[in-house]
Amino acid sequence: MTISEHIEAVYTEVRRRNPGEAEFHQAAAEVLESLAPALERHPEYVETGIVERLVEPERQLIFRVPWVDDRGAVRVNRGFRVEFNSALGPYKGGLRFHPSVNLGIVKFLGFEQIFKNALTGMAIGGGKGGADFDPKGRSDGEVMRFCQSFMTELYRHLGEHTDVPAGDIGVGGREIGYLFGQYKRITNRYESGVLTGKPVGWGGSHARTEATGYGAVYFAQEMLATRGDGFDGRRVVVSGSGNVAVYAVEKVHALGGRVVACSDSSGYLVDEDGIDLELLKDLKEVRRARISDYVEARPSARFSARGTVFDVPCDIAVPCATQNELRREDAVALVKNGVRAVAEGANMPCTPEAVAVFREAGVLFGPGKAANAGGVATSALEMQQNAARDTWSFERTESRLAEVMRDVHTQCRATAEAYGGNPDDYVLGANAAGFLRVAEAMAAQGVI
């Protein structure tokens, strides 16, 4: 059997074993398509079934989450945790609370997390979790009761040496606090390192809130530098307006760029003077309002409920909302309008067809498993601080974040050059580099 036939056989089995899980199929295909050069040089990984083991989670947990709303009605949601691979360290990956969450989405996120975490150089494995619970519109009491019920089941599978969740969509400092409180109550242990993304006052890390957005911009900056370019004076579009997007906007502005558009699920806004960051933070972090309210304070801005934010001409795009938000037609529009670089701040926000358009057009493209690795890298730094009972300054933590993102970029380019002859192929570089580090550890630890 040739390497190509081996990869196709693995992918066929993925689809057979995981029916209806389109996002997981997509994530697996994207990685598997890149592995042929690595497997040709390392046939021992074929012989020991590394790829077959890599696409099968070590453990998949699905559980009921009952809770009581403010009216006294009993509600029932479904919780998930997929502990995908622990070859490099304890499972590490966020929890997502959103109505769209299902097993396939959690598996796609967990699979991506394996390679992302490997690229950081940290001793962390890959996992992901969440629930089909929507915290939007819920009171603090309802969110607390849900989180307590969720943790009452999940706690038995967690631990600083076993599985360390963090936040994701729908899970911020409030939710992490409720989850940690319940874990502490049940276990009678103040195990700071069992959850990351905590507030700084009780074990959290400075710069963790900013890390994913900052990291995506740092990665884009490194890509642009290879062509003698940068953010200074450039028009930038950032999709989304959540945590990742807000801090991507902040870092772009700090580097001299001008973010002219961002979005939420209701539509997108354009502010040619540059997005007012403080107003955006007030809307999304304090008032939890819709982005359409922005134009009430800034009449020069405009809001549209039609089309997409990617219709806005820009030099650099940073998709930071959710999976598969940027489709082929969006990529075509961006290329037509002269986009130079795209860095994925979210997990798999570009469809395969969109990625193909960017690569064919010679646009610098940073895949999420490399470009948005800053969040989990800083979570690992939080784990280091917790283990040492230490707290680092914002400046020290951000300096380490910038260093990690430079290293991820260098690693991707070097691997792409070594295995494909094209250092600009960040998709190959990220997938192959992450795979090789995990495969080496798996091979050393035997067939488990």
Short mmCIF file of C-alpha atoms in Angstrom, two decimals:
data_model
loop_
_atom_site.label_atom_id
_atom_site.label_comp_id
_atom_site.label_asym_id
_atom_site.label_seq_id
_atom_site.Cartn_x
_atom_site.Cartn_y
_atom_site.Cartn_z
CA MET A 1 0.00 0.00 0.00
CA THR A 2 1.35 3.42 -0.95
CA ILE A 3 1.44 6.34 1.48
CA SER A 4 -1.44 8.00 -0.38
CA GLU A 5 -3.50 4.82 -0.20
CA HIS A 6 -2.72 4.51 3.51
CA ILE A 7 -3.90 8.07 4.19
CA GLU A 8 -7.07 7.54 2.15
CA ALA A 9 -7.80 4.33 4.06
CA VAL A 10 -7.43 6.15 7.37
CA TYR A 11 -9.76 8.92 6.24
CA THR A 12 -12.34 6.40 4.98
CA GLU A 13 -12.30 4.78 8.42
CA VAL A 14 -12.68 8.19 10.11
CA ARG A 15 -15.85 8.83 8.13
CA ARG A 16 -17.19 5.33 8.81
CA ARG A 17 -16.59 5.50 12.56
CA ASN A 18 -17.82 9.06 12.97
CA PRO A 19 -20.94 9.37 10.78
CA GLY A 20 -22.54 12.80 10.45
CA GLU A 21 -19.64 14.64 12.09
CA ALA A 22 -18.87 16.98 9.19
CA GLU A 23 -16.59 19.36 11.09
CA PHE A 24 -14.44 16.51 12.39
CA HIS A 25 -14.24 14.99 8.91
CA GLN A 26 -13.12 18.38 7.57
CA ALA A 27 -10.45 18.84 10.24
CA ALA A 28 -9.14 15.31 9.75
CA ALA A 29 -9.00 15.69 5.97
CA GLU A 30 -7.13 18.99 6.23
CA VAL A 31 -4.40 17.39 8.35
CA LEU A 32 -4.22 14.04 6.58
CA GLU A 33 -3.80 15.69 3.17
CA SER A 34 -0.59 17.29 4.45
CA LEU A 35 1.05 14.23 5.97
CA ALA A 36 2.31 12.34 2.90
CA PRO A 37 5.78 14.01 2.83
CA ALA A 38 6.28 13.36 6.55
CA LEU A 39 5.16 9.73 6.35
CA GLU A 40 7.35 9.07 3.31
CA ARG A 41 10.40 10.09 5.35
CA HIS A 42 9.19 8.28 8.46
CA PRO A 43 7.70 4.96 7.32
CA GLU A 44 8.03 3.69 10.89
CA TYR A 45 5.00 5.83 11.77
CA VAL A 46 2.98 3.93 9.17
CA GLU A 47 4.20 0.59 10.47
CA THR A 48 3.25 1.41 14.07
CA GLY A 49 -0.21 2.78 13.20
CA ILE A 50 0.48 6.29 14.47
CA VAL A 51 -2.03 7.99 12.17
CA GLU A 52 -4.77 5.44 12.90
CA ARG A 53 -4.29 6.06 16.63
CA LEU A 54 -4.02 9.81 16.25
CA VAL A 55 -7.47 10.22 14.68
CA GLU A 56 -9.16 8.15 17.39
CA PRO A 57 -9.71 9.99 20.71
CA GLU A 58 -8.31 8.34 23.81
CA ARG A 59 -11.59 9.04 25.59
CA GLN A 60 -14.98 10.56 24.69
CA LEU A 61 -17.32 11.69 27.46
CA ILE A 62 -20.99 12.61 26.98
CA PHE A 63 -23.16 13.40 29.98
CA ARG A 64 -26.46 14.91 31.10
CA VAL A 65 -26.43 18.38 32.69
CA PRO A 66 -29.67 19.07 34.59
CA TRP A 67 -30.22 22.49 36.18
CA VAL A 68 -33.03 24.75 37.39
CA ASP A 69 -33.77 28.13 35.77
CA ASP A 70 -34.95 31.27 37.59
CA ARG A 71 -38.61 30.30 37.15
CA GLY A 72 -38.04 26.98 38.86
CA ALA A 73 -38.26 24.93 35.65
CA VAL A 74 -35.91 21.98 35.23
CA ARG A 75 -33.67 22.25 32.17
CA VAL A 76 -31.49 19.55 30.64
CA ASN A 77 -28.43 20.08 28.45
CA ARG A 78 -25.77 17.76 27.12
CA GLY A 79 -22.13 18.04 28.16
CA PHE A 80 -19.05 16.79 26.33
CA ARG A 81 -15.34 16.31 26.91
CA VAL A 82 -13.13 14.65 24.30
CA GLU A 83 -9.70 13.75 25.67
CA PHE A 84 -7.98 13.29 22.36
CA ASN A 85 -4.26 12.79 22.88
CA SER A 86 -1.98 12.89 25.93
CA ALA A 87 1.35 11.95 24.35
CA LEU A 88 2.89 15.35 25.14
CA GLY A 89 1.18 16.08 28.45
CA PRO A 90 -2.21 16.42 30.16
CA TYR A 91 -5.17 17.07 27.88
CA LYS A 92 -5.48 20.82 27.32
CA GLY A 93 -8.26 22.67 25.55
CA GLY A 94 -11.24 24.90 26.15
CA LEU A 95 -14.88 24.45 27.04
CA ARG A 96 -17.45 25.92 24.64
CA PHE A 97 -21.00 26.74 25.77
CA HIS A 98 -23.12 27.35 22.67
CA PRO A 99 -26.33 25.82 21.22
CA SER A 100 -24.38 24.50 18.21
CA VAL A 101 -22.12 22.29 20.31
CA ASN A 102 -22.29 18.60 19.48
CA LEU A 103 -19.87 15.69 19.52
CA GLY A 104 -18.57 16.34 16.00
CA ILE A 105 -17.70 19.95 16.75
CA VAL A 106 -15.99 19.03 20.00
CA LYS A 107 -13.97 16.35 18.20
CA PHE A 108 -12.92 18.73 15.43
CA LEU A 109 -11.78 21.25 18.05
CA GLY A 110 -9.97 18.59 20.07
CA PHE A 111 -8.22 17.20 17.01
CA GLU A 112 -7.02 20.68 16.01
CA GLN A 113 -5.86 21.20 19.58
CA ILE A 114 -3.41 18.30 19.39
CA PHE A 115 -1.35 19.99 16.69
CA LYS A 116 -1.80 23.52 17.99
CA ASN A 117 -0.56 22.51 21.42
CA ALA A 118 2.37 20.61 19.93
CA LEU A 119 3.44 23.69 17.95
CA THR A 120 3.73 25.76 21.13
CA GLY A 121 6.55 23.53 22.35
CA MET A 122 4.76 23.17 25.69
CA ALA A 123 4.15 19.88 27.51
CA ILE A 124 0.40 19.73 26.82
CA GLY A 125 -1.81 17.25 25.01
CA GLY A 126 -5.02 17.93 23.11
CA GLY A 127 -8.62 17.93 24.26
CA LYS A 128 -11.82 19.96 24.08
CA GLY A 129 -15.24 20.08 25.66
CA GLY A 130 -18.42 22.03 26.20
CA ALA A 131 -22.19 21.89 26.22
CA ASP A 132 -25.17 22.90 24.08
CA PHE A 133 -26.05 25.50 26.72
CA ASP A 134 -26.45 29.14 25.69
CA PRO A 135 -25.36 31.61 28.39
CA LYS A 136 -26.73 34.57 26.40
CA GLY A 137 -29.74 36.07 28.14
CA ARG A 138 -29.26 33.92 31.23
CA SER A 139 -28.90 35.45 34.68
CA ASP A 140 -25.75 35.01 36.73
CA GLY A 141 -27.69 32.61 38.97
CA GLU A 142 -28.73 30.44 36.03
CA VAL A 143 -25.20 30.37 34.64
CA MET A 144 -23.85 29.46 38.08
CA ARG A 145 -26.30 26.59 38.53
CA PHE A 146 -25.55 25.25 35.08
CA CYS A 147 -21.78 25.42 35.66
CA GLN A 148 -22.10 23.69 39.02
CA SER A 149 -24.11 20.85 37.49
CA PHE A 150 -21.68 20.57 34.57
CA MET A 151 -18.67 20.35 36.88
CA THR A 152 -20.39 17.88 39.22
CA GLU A 153 -20.11 15.31 36.43
CA LEU A 154 -16.89 16.43 34.77
CA TYR A 155 -14.71 16.90 37.88
CA ARG A 156 -13.87 13.18 38.18
CA HIS A 157 -12.05 13.31 34.82
CA LEU A 158 -10.00 16.44 35.52
CA GLY A 159 -6.75 17.24 37.31
CA GLU A 160 -3.62 19.32 36.78
CA HIS A 161 -1.77 16.18 35.66
CA THR A 162 -4.73 14.69 33.76
CA ASP A 163 -6.98 17.19 31.96
CA VAL A 164 -6.92 20.98 32.22
CA PRO A 165 -9.83 22.82 30.55
CA ALA A 166 -9.97 26.54 29.78
CA GLY A 167 -12.54 28.90 28.27
CA ASP A 168 -13.80 29.16 24.72
CA ILE A 169 -16.94 30.63 23.14
CA GLY A 170 -19.49 31.28 25.89
CA VAL A 171 -17.02 30.52 28.69
CA GLY A 172 -15.21 33.52 30.16
CA GLY A 173 -13.99 34.53 33.60
CA ARG A 174 -17.48 34.29 35.13
CA GLU A 175 -18.00 30.72 33.99
CA ILE A 176 -14.46 29.65 34.89
CA GLY A 177 -15.03 31.04 38.39
CA TYR A 178 -18.21 29.04 38.90
CA LEU A 179 -16.63 25.88 37.49
CA PHE A 180 -13.53 26.21 39.67
CA GLY A 181 -15.60 26.90 42.78
CA GLN A 182 -17.59 23.72 42.29
CA TYR A 183 -14.45 21.66 41.57
CA LYS A 184 -12.87 22.97 44.79
CA ARG A 185 -16.03 22.27 46.77
CA ILE A 186 -16.32 18.67 45.54
CA THR A 187 -12.64 17.71 45.78
CA ASN A 188 -11.71 19.74 48.88
CA ARG A 189 -8.51 20.78 47.06
CA TYR A 190 -7.33 24.20 45.93
CA GLU A 191 -5.86 22.86 42.73
CA SER A 192 -5.18 26.09 40.84
CA GLY A 193 -3.79 24.35 37.76
CA VAL A 194 -6.96 22.36 37.00
CA LEU A 195 -8.53 25.22 35.04
CA THR A 196 -6.91 28.09 33.14
CA GLY A 197 -8.35 31.42 32.14
CA LYS A 198 -8.92 32.32 35.79
CA PRO A 199 -9.03 35.96 36.92
CA VAL A 200 -5.57 37.24 37.89
CA GLY A 201 -6.53 37.76 41.53
CA TRP A 202 -6.78 34.04 42.27
CA GLY A 203 -4.36 32.15 40.08
CA GLY A 204 -4.92 33.54 36.60
CA SER A 205 -2.24 34.81 34.27
CA HIS A 206 -1.75 38.36 33.07
CA ALA A 207 -2.29 38.60 29.28
CA ARG A 208 -4.41 35.43 29.13
CA THR A 209 -7.48 37.42 28.12
CA GLU A 210 -5.54 39.13 25.35
CA ALA A 211 -3.44 36.15 24.29
CA THR A 212 -5.36 34.58 21.40
CA GLY A 213 -6.08 37.89 19.66
CA TYR A 214 -2.58 39.21 20.29
CA GLY A 215 -1.05 35.93 19.14
CA ALA A 216 -2.91 35.89 15.82
CA VAL A 217 -1.68 39.41 15.08
CA TYR A 218 1.88 38.51 16.09
CA PHE A 219 1.75 35.56 13.70
CA ALA A 220 0.42 37.74 10.89
CA GLN A 221 3.18 40.24 11.60
CA GLU A 222 5.80 37.50 11.24
CA MET A 223 4.27 36.36 7.94
CA LEU A 224 4.21 39.90 6.58
CA ALA A 225 7.82 40.48 7.64
CA THR A 226 8.97 37.70 5.29
CA ARG A 227 7.87 40.00 2.44
CA GLY A 228 9.22 43.17 3.96
CA ASP A 229 5.73 44.25 5.00
CA GLY A 230 3.88 44.96 8.26
CA PHE A 231 0.73 46.42 9.79
CA ASP A 232 1.80 50.04 9.71
CA GLY A 233 -0.75 52.01 7.66
CA ARG A 234 -2.63 48.88 6.56
CA ARG A 235 -6.43 48.43 6.44
CA VAL A 236 -7.51 45.42 8.48
CA VAL A 237 -10.79 43.55 8.80
CA VAL A 238 -11.45 41.46 11.92
CA SER A 239 -14.50 39.21 11.99
CA GLY A 240 -16.28 38.70 15.27
CA SER A 241 -16.38 41.02 18.28
CA GLY A 242 -15.77 38.63 21.13
CA ASN A 243 -12.65 38.21 23.21
CA VAL A 244 -10.34 37.14 20.38
CA ALA A 245 -11.54 39.83 18.00
CA VAL A 246 -11.39 42.66 20.54
CA TYR A 247 -7.77 42.00 21.42
CA ALA A 248 -6.79 41.40 17.81
CA VAL A 249 -8.12 44.91 17.15
CA GLU A 250 -6.13 46.24 20.09
CA LYS A 251 -2.84 44.74 18.91
CA VAL A 252 -3.37 45.80 15.27
CA HIS A 253 -3.83 49.38 16.41
CA ALA A 254 -0.72 49.15 18.59
CA LEU A 255 1.28 48.04 15.54
CA GLY A 256 0.08 50.95 13.43
CA GLY A 257 -2.71 49.25 11.49
CA ARG A 258 -6.32 50.44 11.21
CA VAL A 259 -9.15 47.99 11.79
CA VAL A 260 -12.04 49.31 9.70
CA ALA A 261 -14.63 46.55 10.23
CA CYS A 262 -15.75 43.88 12.68
CA SER A 263 -18.93 41.84 13.16
CA ASP A 264 -21.21 39.72 15.28
CA SER A 265 -24.03 37.29 14.49
CA SER A 266 -26.40 40.17 13.64
CA GLY A 267 -24.20 41.72 10.93
CA TYR A 268 -21.09 43.86 10.56
CA LEU A 269 -20.05 47.46 11.03
CA VAL A 270 -17.62 49.63 9.10
CA ASP A 271 -15.82 52.60 10.66
CA GLU A 272 -13.40 54.17 8.19
CA ASP A 273 -11.81 56.20 11.00
CA GLY A 274 -10.85 52.94 12.68
CA ILE A 275 -12.84 50.91 15.19
CA ASP A 276 -13.18 52.73 18.52
CA LEU A 277 -11.73 50.05 20.78
CA GLU A 278 -13.04 51.43 24.07
CA LEU A 279 -16.55 51.67 22.66
CA LEU A 280 -16.33 48.12 21.33
CA LYS A 281 -15.12 46.83 24.71
CA ASP A 282 -17.93 48.65 26.50
CA LEU A 283 -20.52 47.17 24.14
CA LYS A 284 -19.27 43.60 24.28
CA GLU A 285 -17.56 43.21 27.65
CA VAL A 286 -19.72 45.46 29.84
CA ARG A 287 -23.15 45.91 28.27
CA ARG A 288 -23.14 42.61 26.32
CA ALA A 289 -24.96 44.49 23.55
CA ARG A 290 -25.23 43.94 19.80
CA ILE A 291 -22.68 45.50 17.52
CA SER A 292 -25.40 47.49 15.78
CA ASP A 293 -25.49 49.72 18.89
CA TYR A 294 -22.03 50.99 17.94
CA VAL A 295 -23.45 53.31 15.28
CA GLU A 296 -25.59 55.12 17.86
CA ALA A 297 -22.41 56.43 19.47
CA ARG A 298 -20.47 56.81 16.22
CA PRO A 299 -22.80 58.20 13.50
CA SER A 300 -19.91 58.15 11.02
CA ALA A 301 -19.93 54.35 11.18
CA ARG A 302 -22.39 52.18 9.28
CA PHE A 303 -23.96 48.83 10.12
CA SER A 304 -25.13 46.20 7.66
CA ALA A 305 -27.20 43.10 8.32
CA ARG A 306 -26.59 41.88 4.76
CA GLY A 307 -23.46 40.43 3.18
CA THR A 308 -20.38 39.68 5.26
CA VAL A 309 -17.58 41.63 6.85
CA PHE A 310 -15.25 40.15 4.22
CA ASP A 311 -16.92 42.31 1.57
CA VAL A 312 -15.02 45.27 3.06
CA PRO A 313 -11.76 45.97 1.18
CA CYS A 314 -8.66 45.38 3.31
CA ASP A 315 -4.97 44.53 3.20
CA ILE A 316 -5.12 41.99 6.04
CA ALA A 317 -8.00 39.83 7.32
CA VAL A 318 -8.17 38.17 10.72
CA PRO A 319 -11.25 35.91 10.99
CA CYS A 320 -11.95 35.55 14.73
CA ALA A 321 -15.58 34.40 15.01
CA THR A 322 -16.28 30.70 14.42
CA GLN A 323 -15.67 27.70 12.18
CA ASN A 324 -16.40 27.90 8.44
CA GLU A 325 -17.43 31.57 8.53
CA LEU A 326 -15.19 32.54 5.59
CA ARG A 327 -16.33 30.74 2.44
CA ARG A 328 -15.03 30.55 -1.10
CA GLU A 329 -17.00 33.58 -2.29
CA ASP A 330 -15.63 35.60 0.64
CA ALA A 331 -12.08 34.56 -0.22
CA VAL A 332 -12.62 35.54 -3.86
CA ALA A 333 -13.87 38.97 -2.73
CA LEU A 334 -10.89 39.46 -0.43
CA VAL A 335 -8.41 38.51 -3.15
CA LYS A 336 -10.15 40.78 -5.65
CA ASN A 337 -9.86 43.65 -3.16
CA GLY A 338 -6.12 43.06 -2.72
CA VAL A 339 -5.79 41.19 0.56
CA ARG A 340 -2.14 40.40 1.37
CA ALA A 341 -2.44 38.13 4.39
CA VAL A 342 -5.06 36.13 6.31
CA ALA A 343 -4.45 34.87 9.84
CA GLU A 344 -7.04 32.61 11.47
CA GLY A 345 -7.83 33.88 14.96
CA ALA A 346 -10.68 31.37 15.35
CA ASN A 347 -10.60 27.59 14.97
CA MET A 348 -10.93 26.61 11.30
CA PRO A 349 -12.85 29.77 10.26
CA CYS A 350 -11.98 29.29 6.57
CA THR A 351 -13.55 26.51 4.52
CA PRO A 352 -11.20 24.28 2.48
CA GLU A 353 -12.41 26.00 -0.70
CA ALA A 354 -11.54 29.42 0.75
CA VAL A 355 -8.09 28.24 1.79
CA ALA A 356 -7.50 26.95 -1.76
CA VAL A 357 -8.37 30.40 -3.16
CA PHE A 358 -5.86 32.10 -0.87
CA ARG A 359 -3.09 29.63 -1.62
CA GLU A 360 -3.63 29.80 -5.37
CA ALA A 361 -3.54 33.61 -5.23
CA GLY A 362 -0.29 33.66 -3.26
CA VAL A 363 -1.91 35.25 -0.21
CA LEU A 364 -0.04 34.59 3.03
CA PHE A 365 -2.32 32.25 5.00
CA GLY A 366 -1.82 31.37 8.65
CA PRO A 367 -3.97 28.38 9.69
CA GLY A 368 -5.61 28.47 13.10
CA LYS A 369 -3.55 25.71 14.65
CA ALA A 370 -0.54 28.02 14.25
CA ALA A 371 -1.99 31.55 14.19
CA ASN A 372 -4.29 31.18 17.20
CA ALA A 373 -1.92 29.12 19.34
CA GLY A 374 -1.30 32.15 21.58
CA GLY A 375 -4.27 31.42 23.81
CA VAL A 376 -3.29 27.89 24.75
CA ALA A 377 0.38 28.87 24.99
CA THR A 378 -0.52 31.44 27.63
CA SER A 379 -2.74 28.89 29.36
CA ALA A 380 0.35 26.69 29.63
CA LEU A 381 2.24 29.67 31.08
CA GLU A 382 -0.61 30.01 33.60
CA MET A 383 -0.10 26.35 34.51
CA GLN A 384 3.61 27.03 35.08
CA GLN A 385 2.81 29.92 37.40
CA ASN A 386 0.24 27.85 39.30
CA ALA A 387 2.72 25.00 39.78
CA ALA A 388 5.29 27.44 41.19
CA ARG A 389 2.71 29.47 43.19
CA ASP A 390 4.00 32.45 41.23
CA THR A 391 2.55 35.40 39.31
CA TRP A 392 4.28 37.04 36.36
CA SER A 393 3.88 40.62 35.23
CA PHE A 394 1.85 41.48 32.13
CA GLU A 395 5.04 42.53 30.36
CA ARG A 396 6.85 39.27 31.13
CA THR A 397 3.89 37.15 30.04
CA GLU A 398 3.32 39.08 26.82
CA SER A 399 7.04 38.88 26.03
CA ARG A 400 6.88 35.08 26.39
CA LEU A 401 3.74 35.01 24.23
CA ALA A 402 5.47 36.99 21.47
CA GLU A 403 8.47 34.64 21.72
CA VAL A 404 6.25 31.55 21.42
CA MET A 405 4.45 32.95 18.35
CA ARG A 406 7.79 33.77 16.67
CA ASP A 407 8.95 30.22 17.39
CA VAL A 408 5.70 28.76 15.98
CA HIS A 409 6.14 30.83 12.82
CA THR A 410 9.79 29.82 12.42
CA GLN A 411 8.91 26.17 12.98
CA CYS A 412 6.13 26.26 10.38
CA ARG A 413 8.33 27.88 7.72
CA ALA A 414 11.26 25.56 8.35
CA THR A 415 9.07 22.44 8.19
CA ALA A 416 7.27 23.64 5.06
CA GLU A 417 10.64 24.24 3.40
CA ALA A 418 12.03 20.87 4.51
CA TYR A 419 9.00 18.78 3.52
CA GLY A 420 7.50 20.73 0.63
CA GLY A 421 10.14 23.12 -0.66
CA ASN A 422 7.91 26.16 -0.06
CA PRO A 423 8.36 28.06 3.22
CA ASP A 424 5.17 30.06 2.55
CA ASP A 425 3.05 26.90 2.79
CA TYR A 426 2.01 27.39 6.41
CA VAL A 427 -0.71 24.74 6.15
CA LEU A 428 1.85 22.02 5.40
CA GLY A 429 4.30 23.49 7.88
CA ALA A 430 1.85 23.62 10.78
CA ASN A 431 0.35 20.19 10.17
CA ALA A 432 3.65 18.39 9.58
CA ALA A 433 5.51 20.08 12.44
CA GLY A 434 2.73 19.36 14.93
CA PHE A 435 2.34 15.79 13.70
CA LEU A 436 6.05 14.98 13.90
CA ARG A 437 6.35 16.12 17.50
CA VAL A 438 3.30 14.13 18.61
CA ALA A 439 4.23 11.07 16.51
CA GLU A 440 7.71 10.91 18.05
CA ALA A 441 6.23 10.88 21.55
CA MET A 442 3.57 8.32 20.66
CA ALA A 443 6.14 6.00 19.09
CA ALA A 444 8.37 6.24 22.18
CA GLN A 445 5.50 5.39 24.56
CA GLY A 446 4.48 2.17 22.82
CA VAL A 447 1.14 0.99 21.49
CA ILE A 448 -1.30 2.58 23.94
#
